[in-house]
Amino acid sequence: MEIRVHLPDMEPPSSISEVMVALRSKKLEPSHQKKDWGDWITFPNKQTVISIESMRGLASSATVEHDEADGYEINESILAAFGQLGWVGSDEEGEFRLD
């Protein structure tokens, strides 16, 4: 399952460091991997990943690719971490709060 998360319009971007701290505050153990084609945040022994769009270490949108085999707790923690930073989710029905 994929969930798109992003900052509301006109909000300043978050640093990758801020995202990592927010994820750690939710008892997760994220690992950031910068690639030529995009950044990935992974978690030990999990298939769930975050594809995060960043430019010069700043990010304003990402896709959480949740693997159901990892359970729902990790997904809820990831969304809560982004919500803590003021990000919102979006789907075909529009934007929604992440809390």
Tab-separated table of N, CA and C in Angstrom, residues 29-89:
chain	number	residue	atom	x	y	z
A	29	GLU	N	13.893	2.758	13.699
A	29	GLU	CA	15.330	2.795	13.452
A	29	GLU	C	15.575	3.017	11.958
A	30	PRO	N	15.373	4.259	11.486
A	30	PRO	CA	15.512	4.527	10.053
A	30	PRO	C	16.961	4.575	9.592
A	31	SER	N	17.140	4.240	8.337
A	31	SER	CA	18.440	4.348	7.683
A	31	SER	C	18.225	5.099	6.374
A	32	HIS	N	18.992	6.169	6.168
A	32	HIS	CA	18.845	7.008	4.973
A	32	HIS	C	19.878	6.601	3.933
A	33	GLN	N	19.416	6.405	2.713
A	33	GLN	CA	20.295	6.052	1.605
A	33	GLN	C	20.055	7.023	0.466
A	34	LYS	N	21.073	7.832	0.161
A	34	LYS	CA	20.955	8.784	-0.936
A	34	LYS	C	21.445	8.107	-2.201
A	35	LYS	N	20.627	8.129	-3.213
A	35	LYS	CA	20.961	7.549	-4.511
A	35	LYS	C	20.891	8.642	-5.566
A	36	ASP	N	21.455	8.390	-6.742
A	36	ASP	CA	21.387	9.361	-7.837
A	36	ASP	C	19.952	9.620	-8.263
A	37	TRP	N	19.105	8.615	-8.149
A	37	TRP	CA	17.737	8.713	-8.627
A	37	TRP	C	16.729	8.989	-7.522
A	38	GLY	N	17.194	9.258	-6.295
A	38	GLY	CA	16.273	9.565	-5.197
A	38	GLY	C	16.786	9.050	-3.874
A	39	ASP	N	16.138	9.439	-2.821
A	39	ASP	CA	16.525	9.023	-1.474
A	39	ASP	C	15.547	7.975	-0.953
A	40	TRP	N	16.088	7.056	-0.160
A	40	TRP	CA	15.278	6.007	0.442
A	40	TRP	C	15.517	6.001	1.941
A	41	ILE	N	14.468	5.797	2.686
A	41	ILE	CA	14.578	5.551	4.119
A	41	ILE	C	14.070	4.143	4.342
A	42	THR	N	14.922	3.318	4.917
A	42	THR	CA	14.577	1.919	5.163
A	42	THR	C	14.639	1.642	6.661
A	43	PHE	N	14.155	0.465	7.037
A	43	PHE	CA	14.101	0.057	8.432
A	43	PHE	C	14.620	-1.377	8.535
A	44	PRO	N	15.411	-1.694	9.560
A	44	PRO	CA	15.978	-3.037	9.673
A	44	PRO	C	14.903	-4.127	9.700
A	45	ASN	N	15.143	-5.156	8.927
A	45	ASN	CA	14.269	-6.335	8.885
A	45	ASN	C	12.835	-6.022	8.459
A	46	LYS	N	12.643	-4.927	7.729
A	46	LYS	CA	11.312	-4.545	7.245
A	46	LYS	C	11.373	-4.324	5.744
A	47	GLN	N	10.265	-4.553	5.081
A	47	GLN	CA	10.145	-4.290	3.647
A	47	GLN	C	9.558	-2.912	3.369
A	48	THR	N	8.945	-2.295	4.377
A	48	THR	CA	8.388	-0.954	4.246
A	48	THR	C	9.517	0.030	3.986
A	49	VAL	N	9.330	0.909	3.001
A	49	VAL	CA	10.341	1.923	2.685
A	49	VAL	C	9.650	3.271	2.459
A	50	ILE	N	10.440	4.322	2.581
A	50	ILE	CA	9.969	5.666	2.271
A	50	ILE	C	10.827	6.185	1.133
A	51	SER	N	10.190	6.518	0.046
A	51	SER	CA	10.860	7.167	-1.078
A	51	SER	C	10.652	8.666	-0.865
A	52	ILE	N	11.733	9.375	-0.561
A	52	ILE	CA	11.592	10.784	-0.201
A	52	ILE	C	12.304	11.658	-1.217
A	53	GLU	N	11.595	12.639	-1.709
A	53	GLU	CA	12.167	13.555	-2.688
A	53	GLU	C	12.917	14.643	-1.938
A	54	SER	N	14.224	14.759	-2.194
A	54	SER	CA	14.991	15.786	-1.506
A	54	SER	C	15.885	16.540	-2.481
A	55	MET	N	16.110	17.777	-2.129
A	55	MET	CA	17.002	18.613	-2.908
A	55	MET	C	17.890	19.356	-1.912
A	56	ARG	N	19.184	19.096	-1.991
A	56	ARG	CA	20.158	19.697	-1.082
A	56	ARG	C	19.799	19.439	0.378
A	57	GLY	N	19.336	18.228	0.667
A	57	GLY	CA	19.030	17.835	2.039
A	57	GLY	C	17.689	18.287	2.567
A	58	LEU	N	16.858	18.892	1.705
A	58	LEU	CA	15.539	19.354	2.126
A	58	LEU	C	14.459	18.575	1.394
A	59	ALA	N	13.364	18.300	2.103
A	59	ALA	CA	12.295	17.479	1.521
A	59	ALA	C	10.937	18.093	1.806
A	60	SER	N	10.020	17.919	0.851
A	60	SER	CA	8.653	18.387	1.070
A	60	SER	C	7.616	17.364	0.612
A	61	SER	N	8.074	16.219	0.076
A	61	SER	CA	7.119	15.171	-0.287
A	61	SER	C	7.812	13.806	-0.266
A	62	ALA	N	6.995	12.795	-0.050
A	62	ALA	CA	7.509	11.427	0.027
A	62	ALA	C	6.374	10.449	-0.235
A	63	THR	N	6.752	9.229	-0.537
A	63	THR	CA	5.797	8.139	-0.675
A	63	THR	C	6.184	7.048	0.313
A	64	VAL	N	5.248	6.678	1.161
A	64	VAL	CA	5.454	5.581	2.103
A	64	VAL	C	4.937	4.323	1.427
A	65	GLU	N	5.832	3.380	1.181
A	65	GLU	CA	5.466	2.112	0.561
A	65	GLU	C	5.429	1.058	1.661
A	66	HIS	N	4.228	0.868	2.222
A	66	HIS	CA	4.044	-0.028	3.358
A	66	HIS	C	3.816	-1.461	2.898
A	67	ASP	N	4.614	-2.361	3.434
A	67	ASP	CA	4.436	-3.789	3.179
A	67	ASP	C	3.582	-4.350	4.311
A	68	GLU	N	2.421	-4.872	3.979
A	68	GLU	CA	1.493	-5.365	4.999
A	68	GLU	C	2.089	-6.451	5.882
A	69	ALA	N	3.084	-7.172	5.369
A	69	ALA	CA	3.733	-8.207	6.176
A	69	ALA	C	4.464	-7.612	7.380
A	70	ASP	N	4.778	-6.308	7.325
A	70	ASP	CA	5.451	-5.642	8.437
A	70	ASP	C	4.494	-5.262	9.561
A	71	GLY	N	3.201	-5.414	9.347
A	71	GLY	CA	2.209	-5.019	10.337
A	71	GLY	C	1.862	-3.544	10.184
A	72	TYR	N	0.802	-3.139	10.836
A	72	TYR	CA	0.329	-1.762	10.680
A	72	TYR	C	0.987	-0.784	11.639
A	73	GLU	N	1.608	-1.288	12.695
A	73	GLU	CA	2.226	-0.395	13.677
A	73	GLU	C	3.315	0.477	13.050
A	74	ILE	N	4.145	-0.094	12.191
A	74	ILE	CA	5.212	0.690	11.562
A	74	ILE	C	4.620	1.797	10.686
A	75	ASN	N	3.570	1.486	9.952
A	75	ASN	CA	2.932	2.483	9.089
A	75	ASN	C	2.346	3.617	9.926
A	76	GLU	N	1.671	3.278	11.003
A	76	GLU	CA	1.092	4.285	11.879
A	76	GLU	C	2.177	5.163	12.484
A	77	SER	N	3.302	4.568	12.870
A	77	SER	CA	4.413	5.334	13.451
A	77	SER	C	5.038	6.268	12.421
A	78	ILE	N	5.202	5.790	11.203
A	78	ILE	CA	5.767	6.624	10.133
A	78	ILE	C	4.856	7.822	9.873
A	79	LEU	N	3.564	7.576	9.726
A	79	LEU	CA	2.623	8.671	9.452
A	79	LEU	C	2.575	9.655	10.620
A	80	ALA	N	2.637	9.156	11.843
A	80	ALA	CA	2.651	10.038	13.015
A	80	ALA	C	3.908	10.905	13.027
A	81	ALA	N	5.040	10.338	12.622
A	81	ALA	CA	6.291	11.106	12.572
A	81	ALA	C	6.184	12.249	11.574
A	82	PHE	N	5.642	11.976	10.395
A	82	PHE	CA	5.471	13.040	9.403
A	82	PHE	C	4.434	14.058	9.890
A	83	GLY	N	3.384	13.589	10.543
A	83	GLY	CA	2.387	14.495	11.093
A	83	GLY	C	2.980	15.434	12.127
A	84	GLN	N	3.903	14.922	12.924
A	84	GLN	CA	4.597	15.713	13.934
A	84	GLN	C	5.359	16.877	13.286
A	85	LEU	N	5.798	16.690	12.042
A	85	LEU	CA	6.522	17.728	11.303
A	85	LEU	C	5.585	18.673	10.541
A	86	GLY	N	4.276	18.426	10.638
A	86	GLY	CA	3.311	19.289	9.960
A	86	GLY	C	2.960	18.849	8.553
A	87	TRP	N	3.396	17.644	8.170
A	87	TRP	CA	3.072	17.117	6.851
A	87	TRP	C	1.632	16.610	6.849
A	88	VAL	N	1.072	16.439	5.654
A	88	VAL	CA	-0.270	15.884	5.479
A	88	VAL	C	-0.201	14.725	4.486
A	89	GLY	N	-1.220	13.899	4.492
A	89	GLY	CA	-1.336	12.823	3.518
A	89	GLY	C	-2.278	13.242	2.410
